[in-house]
Short mmCIF file of C-alpha atoms in Angstrom, two decimals:
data_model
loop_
_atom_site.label_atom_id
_atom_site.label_comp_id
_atom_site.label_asym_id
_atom_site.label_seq_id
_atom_site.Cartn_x
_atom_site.Cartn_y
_atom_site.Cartn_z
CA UNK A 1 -16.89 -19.58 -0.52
CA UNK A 2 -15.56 -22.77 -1.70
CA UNK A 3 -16.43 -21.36 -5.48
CA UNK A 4 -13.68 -18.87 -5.04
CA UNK A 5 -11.33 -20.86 -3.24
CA UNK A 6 -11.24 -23.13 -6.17
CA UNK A 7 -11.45 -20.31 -8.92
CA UNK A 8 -8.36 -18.49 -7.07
CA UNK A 9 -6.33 -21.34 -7.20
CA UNK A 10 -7.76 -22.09 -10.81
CA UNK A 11 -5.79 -18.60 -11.89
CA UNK A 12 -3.08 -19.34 -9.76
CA UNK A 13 -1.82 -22.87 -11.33
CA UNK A 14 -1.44 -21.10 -14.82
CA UNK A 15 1.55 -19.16 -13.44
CA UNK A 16 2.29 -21.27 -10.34
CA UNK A 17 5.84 -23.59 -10.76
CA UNK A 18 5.79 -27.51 -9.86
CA UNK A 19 3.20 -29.91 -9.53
CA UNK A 20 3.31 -33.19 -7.48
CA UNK A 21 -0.07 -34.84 -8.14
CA UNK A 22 -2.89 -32.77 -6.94
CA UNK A 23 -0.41 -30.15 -5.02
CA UNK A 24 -0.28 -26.50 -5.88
CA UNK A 25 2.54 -24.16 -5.22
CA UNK A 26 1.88 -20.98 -4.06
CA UNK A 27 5.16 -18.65 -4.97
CA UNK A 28 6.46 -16.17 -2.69
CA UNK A 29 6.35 -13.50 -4.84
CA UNK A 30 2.57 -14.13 -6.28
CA UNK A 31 1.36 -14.73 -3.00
CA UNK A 32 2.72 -11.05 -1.91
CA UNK A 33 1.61 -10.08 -5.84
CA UNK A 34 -2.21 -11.13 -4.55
CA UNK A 35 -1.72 -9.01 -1.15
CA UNK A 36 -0.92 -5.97 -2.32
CA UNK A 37 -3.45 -5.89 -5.05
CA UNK A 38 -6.68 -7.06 -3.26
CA UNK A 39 -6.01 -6.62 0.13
CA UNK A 40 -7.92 -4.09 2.47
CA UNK A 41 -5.62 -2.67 4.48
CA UNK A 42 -3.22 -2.40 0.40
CA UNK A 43 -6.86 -1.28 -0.83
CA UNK A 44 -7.12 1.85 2.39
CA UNK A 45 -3.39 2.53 1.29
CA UNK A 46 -4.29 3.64 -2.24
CA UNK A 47 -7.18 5.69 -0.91
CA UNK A 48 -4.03 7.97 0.80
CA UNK A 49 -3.46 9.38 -2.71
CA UNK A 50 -7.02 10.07 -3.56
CA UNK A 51 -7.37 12.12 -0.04
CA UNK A 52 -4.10 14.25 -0.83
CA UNK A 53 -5.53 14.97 -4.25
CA UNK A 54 -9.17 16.27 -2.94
CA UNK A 55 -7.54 18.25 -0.55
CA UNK A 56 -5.42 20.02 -3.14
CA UNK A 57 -8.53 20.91 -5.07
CA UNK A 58 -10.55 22.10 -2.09
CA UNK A 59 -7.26 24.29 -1.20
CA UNK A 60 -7.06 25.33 -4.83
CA UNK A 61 -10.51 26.48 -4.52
CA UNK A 62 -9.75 29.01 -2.79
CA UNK A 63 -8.56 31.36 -5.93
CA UNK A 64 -11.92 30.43 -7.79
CA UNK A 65 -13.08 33.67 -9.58
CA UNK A 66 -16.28 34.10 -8.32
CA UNK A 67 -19.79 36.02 -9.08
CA UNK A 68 -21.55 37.90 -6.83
CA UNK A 69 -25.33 39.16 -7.35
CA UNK A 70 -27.64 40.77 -4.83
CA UNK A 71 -30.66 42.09 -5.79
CA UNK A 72 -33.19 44.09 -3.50
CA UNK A 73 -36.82 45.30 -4.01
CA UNK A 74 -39.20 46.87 -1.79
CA UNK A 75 -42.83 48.08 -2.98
CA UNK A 76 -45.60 49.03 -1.09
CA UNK A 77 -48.92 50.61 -1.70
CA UNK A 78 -47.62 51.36 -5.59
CA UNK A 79 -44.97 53.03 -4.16
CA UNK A 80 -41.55 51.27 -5.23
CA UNK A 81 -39.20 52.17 -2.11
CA UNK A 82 -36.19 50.89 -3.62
CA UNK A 83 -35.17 48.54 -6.58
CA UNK A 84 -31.48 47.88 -6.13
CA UNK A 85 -28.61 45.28 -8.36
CA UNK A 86 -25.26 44.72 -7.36
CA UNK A 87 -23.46 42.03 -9.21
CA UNK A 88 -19.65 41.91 -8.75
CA UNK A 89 -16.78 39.31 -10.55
CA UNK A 90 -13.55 38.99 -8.38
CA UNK A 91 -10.64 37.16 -9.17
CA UNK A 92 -8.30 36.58 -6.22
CA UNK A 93 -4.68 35.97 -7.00
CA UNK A 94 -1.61 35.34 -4.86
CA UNK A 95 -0.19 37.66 -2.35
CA UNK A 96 -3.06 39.08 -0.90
CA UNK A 97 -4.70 41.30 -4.16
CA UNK A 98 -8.07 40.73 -5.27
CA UNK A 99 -9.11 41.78 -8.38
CA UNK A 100 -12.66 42.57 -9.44
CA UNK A 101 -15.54 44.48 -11.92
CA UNK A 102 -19.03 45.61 -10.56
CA UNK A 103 -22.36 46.70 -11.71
CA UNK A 104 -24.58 48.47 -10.12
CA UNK A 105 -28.20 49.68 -11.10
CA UNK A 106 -30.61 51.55 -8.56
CA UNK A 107 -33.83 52.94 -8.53
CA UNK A 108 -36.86 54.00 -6.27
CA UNK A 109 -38.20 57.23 -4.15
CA UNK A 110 -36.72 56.26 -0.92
CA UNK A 111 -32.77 55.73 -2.11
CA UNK A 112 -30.22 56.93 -0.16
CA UNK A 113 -28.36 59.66 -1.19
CA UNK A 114 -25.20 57.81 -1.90
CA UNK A 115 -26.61 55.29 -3.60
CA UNK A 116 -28.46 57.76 -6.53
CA UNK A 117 -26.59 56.35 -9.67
CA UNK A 118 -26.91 56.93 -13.60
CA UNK A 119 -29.97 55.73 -15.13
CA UNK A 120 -27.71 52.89 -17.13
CA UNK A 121 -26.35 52.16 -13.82
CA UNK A 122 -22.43 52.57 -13.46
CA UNK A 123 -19.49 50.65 -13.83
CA UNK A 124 -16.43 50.22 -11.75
CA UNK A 125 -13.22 48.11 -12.47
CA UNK A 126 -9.79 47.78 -9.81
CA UNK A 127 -8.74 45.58 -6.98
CA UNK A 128 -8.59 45.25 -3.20
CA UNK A 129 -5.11 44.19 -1.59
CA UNK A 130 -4.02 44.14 2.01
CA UNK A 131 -0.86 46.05 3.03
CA UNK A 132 0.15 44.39 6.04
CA UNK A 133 -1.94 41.34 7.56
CA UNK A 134 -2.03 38.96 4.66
CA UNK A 135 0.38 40.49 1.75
CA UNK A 136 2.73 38.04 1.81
CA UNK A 137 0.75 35.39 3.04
CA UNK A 138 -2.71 34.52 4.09
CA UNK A 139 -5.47 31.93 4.86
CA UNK A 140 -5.61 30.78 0.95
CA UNK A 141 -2.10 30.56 0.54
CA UNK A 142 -1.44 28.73 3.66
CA UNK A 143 -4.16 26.68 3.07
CA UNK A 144 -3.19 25.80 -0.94
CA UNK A 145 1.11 25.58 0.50
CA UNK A 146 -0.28 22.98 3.25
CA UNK A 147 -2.08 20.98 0.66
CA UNK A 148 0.50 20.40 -1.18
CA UNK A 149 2.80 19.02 1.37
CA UNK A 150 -0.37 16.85 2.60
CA UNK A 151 -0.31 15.48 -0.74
CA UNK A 152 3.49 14.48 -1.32
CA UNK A 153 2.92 13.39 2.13
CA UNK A 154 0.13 11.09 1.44
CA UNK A 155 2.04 9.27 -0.92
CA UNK A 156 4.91 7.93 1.42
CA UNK A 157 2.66 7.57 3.74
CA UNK A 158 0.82 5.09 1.40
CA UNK A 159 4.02 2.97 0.56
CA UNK A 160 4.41 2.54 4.52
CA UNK A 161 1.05 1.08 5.03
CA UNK A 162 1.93 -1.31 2.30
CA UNK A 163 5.28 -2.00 3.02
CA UNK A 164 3.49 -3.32 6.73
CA UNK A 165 0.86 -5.40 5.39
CA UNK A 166 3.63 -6.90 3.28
CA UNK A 167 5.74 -7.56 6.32
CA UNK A 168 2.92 -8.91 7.67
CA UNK A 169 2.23 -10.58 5.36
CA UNK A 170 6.03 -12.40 4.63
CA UNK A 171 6.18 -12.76 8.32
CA UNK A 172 2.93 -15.10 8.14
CA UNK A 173 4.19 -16.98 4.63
CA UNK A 174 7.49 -17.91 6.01
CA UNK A 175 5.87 -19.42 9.16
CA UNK A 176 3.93 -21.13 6.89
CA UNK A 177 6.87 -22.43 5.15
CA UNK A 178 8.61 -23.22 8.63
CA UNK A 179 5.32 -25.76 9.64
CA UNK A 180 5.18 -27.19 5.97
CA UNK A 181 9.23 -27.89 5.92
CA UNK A 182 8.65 -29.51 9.82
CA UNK A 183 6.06 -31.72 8.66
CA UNK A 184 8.06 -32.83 5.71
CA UNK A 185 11.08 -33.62 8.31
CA UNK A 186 8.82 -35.71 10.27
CA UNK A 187 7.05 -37.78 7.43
CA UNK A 188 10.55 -38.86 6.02
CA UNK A 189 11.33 -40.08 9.23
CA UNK A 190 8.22 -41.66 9.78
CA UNK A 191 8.58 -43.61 6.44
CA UNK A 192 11.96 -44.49 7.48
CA UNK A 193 10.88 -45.70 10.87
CA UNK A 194 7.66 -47.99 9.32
CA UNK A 195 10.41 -49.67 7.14
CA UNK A 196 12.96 -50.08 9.75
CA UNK A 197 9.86 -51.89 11.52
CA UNK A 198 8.79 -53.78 8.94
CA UNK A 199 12.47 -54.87 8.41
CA UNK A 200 13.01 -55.71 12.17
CA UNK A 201 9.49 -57.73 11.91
CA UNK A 202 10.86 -59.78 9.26
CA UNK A 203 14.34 -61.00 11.17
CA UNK A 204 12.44 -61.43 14.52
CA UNK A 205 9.71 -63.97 13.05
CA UNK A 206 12.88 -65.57 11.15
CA UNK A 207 15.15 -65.38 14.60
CA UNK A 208 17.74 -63.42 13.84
CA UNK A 209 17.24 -60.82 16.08
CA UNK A 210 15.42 -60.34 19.09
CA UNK A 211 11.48 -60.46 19.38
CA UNK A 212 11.90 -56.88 22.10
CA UNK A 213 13.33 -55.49 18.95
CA UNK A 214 10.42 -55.29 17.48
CA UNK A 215 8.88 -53.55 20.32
CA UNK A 216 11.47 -50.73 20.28
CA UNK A 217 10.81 -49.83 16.49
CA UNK A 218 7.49 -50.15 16.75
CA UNK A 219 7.86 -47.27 19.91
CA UNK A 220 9.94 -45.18 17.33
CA UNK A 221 7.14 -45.99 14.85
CA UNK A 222 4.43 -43.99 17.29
CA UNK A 223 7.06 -41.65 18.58
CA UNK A 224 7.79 -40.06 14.70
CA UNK A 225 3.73 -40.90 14.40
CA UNK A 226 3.06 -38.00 17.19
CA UNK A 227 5.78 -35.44 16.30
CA UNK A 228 3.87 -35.96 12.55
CA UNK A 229 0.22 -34.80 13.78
CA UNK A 230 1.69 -32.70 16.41
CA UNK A 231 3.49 -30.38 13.21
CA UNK A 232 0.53 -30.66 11.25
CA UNK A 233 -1.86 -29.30 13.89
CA UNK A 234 0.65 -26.54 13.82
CA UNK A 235 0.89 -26.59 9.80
CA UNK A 236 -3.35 -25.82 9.84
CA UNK A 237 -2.98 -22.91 12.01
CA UNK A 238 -0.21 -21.07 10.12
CA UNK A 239 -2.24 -22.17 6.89
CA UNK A 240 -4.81 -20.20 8.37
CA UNK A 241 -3.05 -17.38 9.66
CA UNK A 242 -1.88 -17.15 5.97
CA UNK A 243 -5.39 -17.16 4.62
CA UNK A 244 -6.01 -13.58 6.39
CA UNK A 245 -3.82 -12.09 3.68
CA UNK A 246 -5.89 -13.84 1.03
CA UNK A 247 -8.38 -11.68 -0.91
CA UNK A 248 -9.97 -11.81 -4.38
CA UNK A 249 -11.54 -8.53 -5.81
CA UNK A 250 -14.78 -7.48 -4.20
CA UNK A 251 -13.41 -7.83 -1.05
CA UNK A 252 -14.09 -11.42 -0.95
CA UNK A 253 -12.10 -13.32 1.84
CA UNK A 254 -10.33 -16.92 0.73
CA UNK A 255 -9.23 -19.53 2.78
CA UNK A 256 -6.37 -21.62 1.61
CA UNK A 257 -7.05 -25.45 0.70
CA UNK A 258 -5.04 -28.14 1.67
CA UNK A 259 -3.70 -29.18 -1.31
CA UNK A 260 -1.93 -25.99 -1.68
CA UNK A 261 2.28 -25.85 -0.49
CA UNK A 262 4.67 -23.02 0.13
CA UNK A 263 8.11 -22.85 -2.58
CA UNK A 264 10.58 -24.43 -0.52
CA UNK A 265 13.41 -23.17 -2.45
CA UNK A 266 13.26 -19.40 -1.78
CA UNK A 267 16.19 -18.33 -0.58
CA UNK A 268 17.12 -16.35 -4.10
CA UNK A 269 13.34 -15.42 -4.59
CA UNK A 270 12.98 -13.45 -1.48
CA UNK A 271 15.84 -10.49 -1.72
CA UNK A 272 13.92 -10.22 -5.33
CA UNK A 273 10.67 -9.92 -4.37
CA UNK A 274 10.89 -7.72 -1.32
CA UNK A 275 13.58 -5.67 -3.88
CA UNK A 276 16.62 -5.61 -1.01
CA UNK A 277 19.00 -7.33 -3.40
CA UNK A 278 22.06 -5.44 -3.30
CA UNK A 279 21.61 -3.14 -0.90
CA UNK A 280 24.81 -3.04 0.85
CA UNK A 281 24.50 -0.97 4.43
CA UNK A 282 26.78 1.81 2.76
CA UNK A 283 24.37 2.58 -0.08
CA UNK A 284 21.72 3.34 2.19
CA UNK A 285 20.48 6.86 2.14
CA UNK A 286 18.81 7.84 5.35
CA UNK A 287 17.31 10.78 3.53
CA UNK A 288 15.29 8.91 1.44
CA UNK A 289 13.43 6.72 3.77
CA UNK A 290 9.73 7.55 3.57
CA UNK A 291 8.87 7.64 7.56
CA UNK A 292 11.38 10.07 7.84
CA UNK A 293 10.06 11.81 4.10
CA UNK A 294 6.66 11.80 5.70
CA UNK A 295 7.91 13.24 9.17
CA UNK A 296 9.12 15.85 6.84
CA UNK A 297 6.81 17.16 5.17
CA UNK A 298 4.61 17.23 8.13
CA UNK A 299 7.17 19.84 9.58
CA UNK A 300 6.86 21.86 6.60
CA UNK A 301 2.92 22.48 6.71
CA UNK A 302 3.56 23.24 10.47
CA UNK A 303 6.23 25.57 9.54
CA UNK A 304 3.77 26.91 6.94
CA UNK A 305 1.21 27.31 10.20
CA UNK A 306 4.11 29.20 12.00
CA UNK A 307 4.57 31.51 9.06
CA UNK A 308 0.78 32.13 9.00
CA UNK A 309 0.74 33.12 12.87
CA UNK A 310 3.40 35.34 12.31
CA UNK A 311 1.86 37.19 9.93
CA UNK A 312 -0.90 37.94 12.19
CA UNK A 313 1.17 40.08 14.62
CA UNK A 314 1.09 42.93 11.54
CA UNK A 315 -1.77 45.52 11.59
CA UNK A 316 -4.40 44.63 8.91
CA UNK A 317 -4.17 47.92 6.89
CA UNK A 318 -7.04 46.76 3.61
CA UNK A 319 -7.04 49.15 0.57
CA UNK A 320 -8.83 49.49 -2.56
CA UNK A 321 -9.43 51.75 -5.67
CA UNK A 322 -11.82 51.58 -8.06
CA UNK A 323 -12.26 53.20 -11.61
CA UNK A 324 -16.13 54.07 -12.10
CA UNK A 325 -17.65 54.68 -15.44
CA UNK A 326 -20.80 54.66 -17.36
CA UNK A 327 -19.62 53.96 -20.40
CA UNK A 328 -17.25 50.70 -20.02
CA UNK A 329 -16.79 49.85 -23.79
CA UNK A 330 -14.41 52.74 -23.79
CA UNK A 331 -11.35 52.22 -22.23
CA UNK A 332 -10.35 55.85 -21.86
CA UNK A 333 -13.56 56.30 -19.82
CA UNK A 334 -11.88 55.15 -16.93
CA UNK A 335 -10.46 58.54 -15.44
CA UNK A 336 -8.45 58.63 -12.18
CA UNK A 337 -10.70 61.47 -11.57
CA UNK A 338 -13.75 59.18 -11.02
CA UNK A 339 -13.50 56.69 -8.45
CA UNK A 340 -14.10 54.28 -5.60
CA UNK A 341 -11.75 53.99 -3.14
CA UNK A 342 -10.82 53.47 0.38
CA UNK A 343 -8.57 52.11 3.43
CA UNK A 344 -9.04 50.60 6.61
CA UNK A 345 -7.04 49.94 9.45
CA UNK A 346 -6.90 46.97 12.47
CA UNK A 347 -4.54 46.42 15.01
CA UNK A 348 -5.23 44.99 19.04
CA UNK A 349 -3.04 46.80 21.47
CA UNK A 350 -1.83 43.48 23.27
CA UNK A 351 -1.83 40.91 20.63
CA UNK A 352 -2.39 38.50 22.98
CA UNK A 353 -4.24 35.83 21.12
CA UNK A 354 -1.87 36.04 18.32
CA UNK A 355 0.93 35.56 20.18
CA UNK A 356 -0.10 32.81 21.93
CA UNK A 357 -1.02 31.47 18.43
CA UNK A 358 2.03 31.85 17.17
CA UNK A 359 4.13 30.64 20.76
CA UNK A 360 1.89 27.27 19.47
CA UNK A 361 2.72 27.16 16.45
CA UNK A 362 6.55 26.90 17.24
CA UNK A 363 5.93 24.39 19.72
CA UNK A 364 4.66 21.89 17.21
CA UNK A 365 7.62 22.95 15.09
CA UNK A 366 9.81 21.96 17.81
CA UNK A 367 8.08 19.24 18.65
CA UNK A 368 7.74 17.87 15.49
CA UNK A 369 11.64 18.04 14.81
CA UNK A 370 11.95 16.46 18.13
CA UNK A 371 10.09 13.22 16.24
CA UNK A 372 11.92 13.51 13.67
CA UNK A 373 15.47 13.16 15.13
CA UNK A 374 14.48 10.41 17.26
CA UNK A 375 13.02 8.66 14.10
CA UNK A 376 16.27 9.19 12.51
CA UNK A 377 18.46 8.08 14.85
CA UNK A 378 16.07 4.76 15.66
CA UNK A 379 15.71 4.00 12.09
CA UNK A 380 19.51 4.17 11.37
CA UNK A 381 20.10 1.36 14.70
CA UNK A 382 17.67 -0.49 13.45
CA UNK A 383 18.80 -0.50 9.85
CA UNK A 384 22.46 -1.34 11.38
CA UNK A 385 20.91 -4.02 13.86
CA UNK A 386 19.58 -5.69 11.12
CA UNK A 387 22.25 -6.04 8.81
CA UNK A 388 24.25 -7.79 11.76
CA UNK A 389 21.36 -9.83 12.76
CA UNK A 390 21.23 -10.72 8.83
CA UNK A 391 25.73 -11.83 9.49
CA UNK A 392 25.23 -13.70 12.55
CA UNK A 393 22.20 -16.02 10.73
CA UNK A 394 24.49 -16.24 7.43
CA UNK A 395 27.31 -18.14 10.06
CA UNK A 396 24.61 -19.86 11.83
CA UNK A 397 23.42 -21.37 8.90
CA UNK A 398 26.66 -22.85 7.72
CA UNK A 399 27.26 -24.10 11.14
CA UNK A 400 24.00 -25.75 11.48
CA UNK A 401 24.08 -27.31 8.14
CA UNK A 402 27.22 -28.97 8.98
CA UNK A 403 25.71 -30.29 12.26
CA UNK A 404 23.24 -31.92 10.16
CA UNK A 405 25.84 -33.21 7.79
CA UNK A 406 27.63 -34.63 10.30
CA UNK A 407 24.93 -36.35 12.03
CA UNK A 408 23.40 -37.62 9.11
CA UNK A 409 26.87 -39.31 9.04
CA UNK A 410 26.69 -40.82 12.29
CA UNK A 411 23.68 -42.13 11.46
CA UNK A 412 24.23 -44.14 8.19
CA UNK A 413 27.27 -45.29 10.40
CA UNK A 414 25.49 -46.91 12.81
CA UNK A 415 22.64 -48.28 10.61
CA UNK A 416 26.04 -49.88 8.38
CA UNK A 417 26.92 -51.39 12.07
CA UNK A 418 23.54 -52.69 13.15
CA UNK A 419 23.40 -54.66 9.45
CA UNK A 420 26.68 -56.13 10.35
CA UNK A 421 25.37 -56.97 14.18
CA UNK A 422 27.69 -54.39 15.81
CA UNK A 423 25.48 -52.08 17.06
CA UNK A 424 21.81 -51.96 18.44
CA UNK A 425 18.28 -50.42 17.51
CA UNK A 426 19.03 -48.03 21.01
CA UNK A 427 21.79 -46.62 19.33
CA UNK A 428 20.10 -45.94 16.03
CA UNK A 429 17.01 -44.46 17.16
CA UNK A 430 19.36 -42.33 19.30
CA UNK A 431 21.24 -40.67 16.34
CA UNK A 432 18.05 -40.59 14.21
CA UNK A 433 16.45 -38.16 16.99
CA UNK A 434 19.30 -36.11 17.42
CA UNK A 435 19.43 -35.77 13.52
CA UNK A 436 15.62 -35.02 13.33
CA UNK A 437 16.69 -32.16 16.74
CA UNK A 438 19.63 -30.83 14.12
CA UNK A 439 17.22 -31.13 10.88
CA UNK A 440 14.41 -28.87 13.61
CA UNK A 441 16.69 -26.53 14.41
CA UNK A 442 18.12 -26.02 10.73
CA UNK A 443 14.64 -25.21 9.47
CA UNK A 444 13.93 -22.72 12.97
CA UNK A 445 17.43 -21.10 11.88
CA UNK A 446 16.70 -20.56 8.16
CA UNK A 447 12.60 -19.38 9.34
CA UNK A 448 14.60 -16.53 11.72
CA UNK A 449 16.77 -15.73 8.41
CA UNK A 450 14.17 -15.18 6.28
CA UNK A 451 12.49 -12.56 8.84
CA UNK A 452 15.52 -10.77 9.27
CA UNK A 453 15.50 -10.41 5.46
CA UNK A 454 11.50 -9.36 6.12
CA UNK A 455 12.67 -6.91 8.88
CA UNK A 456 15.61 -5.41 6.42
CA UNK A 457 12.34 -4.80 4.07
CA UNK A 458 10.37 -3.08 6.71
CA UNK A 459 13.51 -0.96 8.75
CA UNK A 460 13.78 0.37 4.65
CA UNK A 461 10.25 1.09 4.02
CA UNK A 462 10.40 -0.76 0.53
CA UNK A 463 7.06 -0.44 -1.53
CA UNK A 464 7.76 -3.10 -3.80
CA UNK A 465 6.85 -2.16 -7.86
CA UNK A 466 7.59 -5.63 -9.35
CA UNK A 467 4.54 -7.37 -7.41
#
């Protein structure tokens, strides 16, 4: 496992950006690139496709010309009873007619009557259609019409199962981010606090300040210490969240080392990557969205179904003629005066079963459309909720950045004071936590900014092409 781990990140440093000694970055968009190639659940997506295709065919194979042969023979005691070939070639084409050619070819003492034929056997040529039950449409039509809509179907249905493991999948990378940035916050301050210590160390042993000082710093020291392992503990576990989305081809699992970051400047690269740059909430085209697509084109195969019931309420009235001949090279042979033909009729008195079929059928219409409203109109507020949510972070963001500004100003105040002996180490460690507070809750604002852009990808059902 290890072998892989190092061979994926092996590929990924020839396009990866920024190197700080043995660090790797893993970019937003590559990491998402990686996800939707080689992932399972990316993987079962594509499969959609293949499904809708088979079941065209197998609909399709429904107007198949097809050969028919059957051949009996009975002898007994050196008596043949009968020797009897029937081989027929039908074509069926749309709107319930059938097309086909026969041969048949009998012989023996014990034939019946009807079946006595020319010694050549005898030739017939015309088609079959049905009148009523099945004219304008039947179970091959239905069938081949259903298909098709299963198939356009399939493919927004694919783009929505990637567009959610790619929300997922942001979701997890931006929490990832969110522990790496925290940890970062914490180290500075660390490094800050060991040389504030050191600093205060040196003046106590020389006298100039107090030896309790040194105590105090030493406290903030620890305190920045703890807060370091505690983020880190909670860096691992989004690391390995993260690694859940990580698969190589083969369906081989990776797990993501520790020498590998997040990009930290991202901002621009997201709207790109998830393709929602420029999509102002006026240009958005409820139409086009493929849960509702999907919903869609589900009605239409039930509608399809409904037709299909409907049908069935008409008698089935089947007729067919057939031109016989023995001599089939000649086309004038076949003579309206020799023939095959006949009609049969079908009809239940109460109709019971097919109008319960087709009371069914409507109800899935209905209920179907009933989905597909409430989809609408919950897509649409949550489209809307998002762009506000998406406002509100914009403001929150400037706000909280000048919170930070402003303490990181009170800060190098009072550090300027306590050189010049005006202030006290109390004070200072004071402003430093509230700026490492504001610094916490600038990264927690921009981590709940980025998902709002990651729930703006997944209210509009994006399937991304550039990745």
């Amino acid at each position: 496992m290890r072998t892989y781990s190092f061979f994926l990140f092996f590929i990924l440093c020839l396009a990866l950006q920024g190197q700080v000694q043995d660090t790797v970055v893993l970019r937003f968009n590559e990491y998402l690139g990686y996800v939707k190639k080689y992932h399972p659940i990316a993987k079962q997506a594509e499969l959609q496709i293949g499904v809708g295709q088979a079941n065209l065919m197998k609909a399709r194979g429904g107007f198949d010309p097809k050969i028919e042969v059957d051949y009996d023979q009975k002898k007994f005691k050196g008596t043949e009873y009968y020797d009897r070939l029937n081989t027929t070639f039908k074509i069926p084409t749309w709107y319930g007619i059938e097309l086909k050619g026969n041969f048949e070819q009998n012989s023996g003492e014990y034939l019946n009557p009807a079946e006595t034929l020319p010694p050549d056997g005898l030739y017939s040529a015309g088609m079959s259609m049905s009148l009523g039950q099945g004219l304008w449409i039947n179970d091959r039509m239905a069938t081949l019409k259903k298909a098709k809509y299963f198939r356009n179907q399939s493919k927004v249905d694919r783009d929505l199962l990637v567009n959610q493991i790619l929300y997922e999948a942001s979701l997890a990378y931006f929490d990832w981010l969110k522990a790496y940035n925290e940890a970062l916050i914490y180290q500075h301050f660390l490094d800050n606090a060991k040389m504030r210590f050191e600093g205060i160390k040196r003046n106590a042993s020389t006298g100039d300040i107090a030896a309790i000082d040194t105590v105090e710093a030493k406290i903030a020291m620890q305190s920045r210490a703890l807060g370091l392992e505690q983020v880190k503990v909670g860096l691992m576990k989004q690391a390995l969240v993260l690694s859940n989305f990580l698969w190589i081809n083969e369906g081989i699992p990776m797990e993501l080392q520790p020498n590998v970051i997040p990009e930290t400047a991202i901002e621009a690269e997201i709207d790109i990557t998830l393709e929602i740059l420029g999509k102002p909430l006026d240009s958005f085209s409820i139409e086009n969205h493929p849960k509702l697509k999907s919903l869609g084109y589900k009605i239409d195969g039930l509608r399809v179904e409904k037709q299909l019931k409907t049908n069935r309420l008409l008698p089935k009235i089947d007729v067919q003629y057939n031109f016989l001949t023995e001599t089939p090279e000649y086309i004038n042979s076949f003579e309206t005066g020799q023939y095959k033909g006949g009609i049969s009729f079908q009809l239940p008195l109460f109709l019971r079963k097919e109008r319960g079929d087709l009371r069914l059928a409507k109800y899935k219409v209905q209920e179907a459309q009933y989905e597909l409203d409430n989809a609408q109109i919950q897509i649409k507020n949550k489209i809307l909720s998002v762009y506000r949510e998406l406002e509100s972070f914009e403001s929150q963001n400037l706000m909280i950045n000048e919170i930070v500004d402003n303490y990181t100003l009170l800060l190098n105040a009072e550090e300027r004071k306590f050189s010049f002996g005006e202030s006290s180490l109390f004070l200072i460690n004071s402003r430093e936590s509230k700026l490492i507070d504001a610094e916490l809750k600038k990264i927690e604002v921009r981590n709940k900014y980025y998902m709002a852009k990651a729930k703006l990808f997944e209210s509009l059902s994006v399937n991304p092409q550039n990745l």
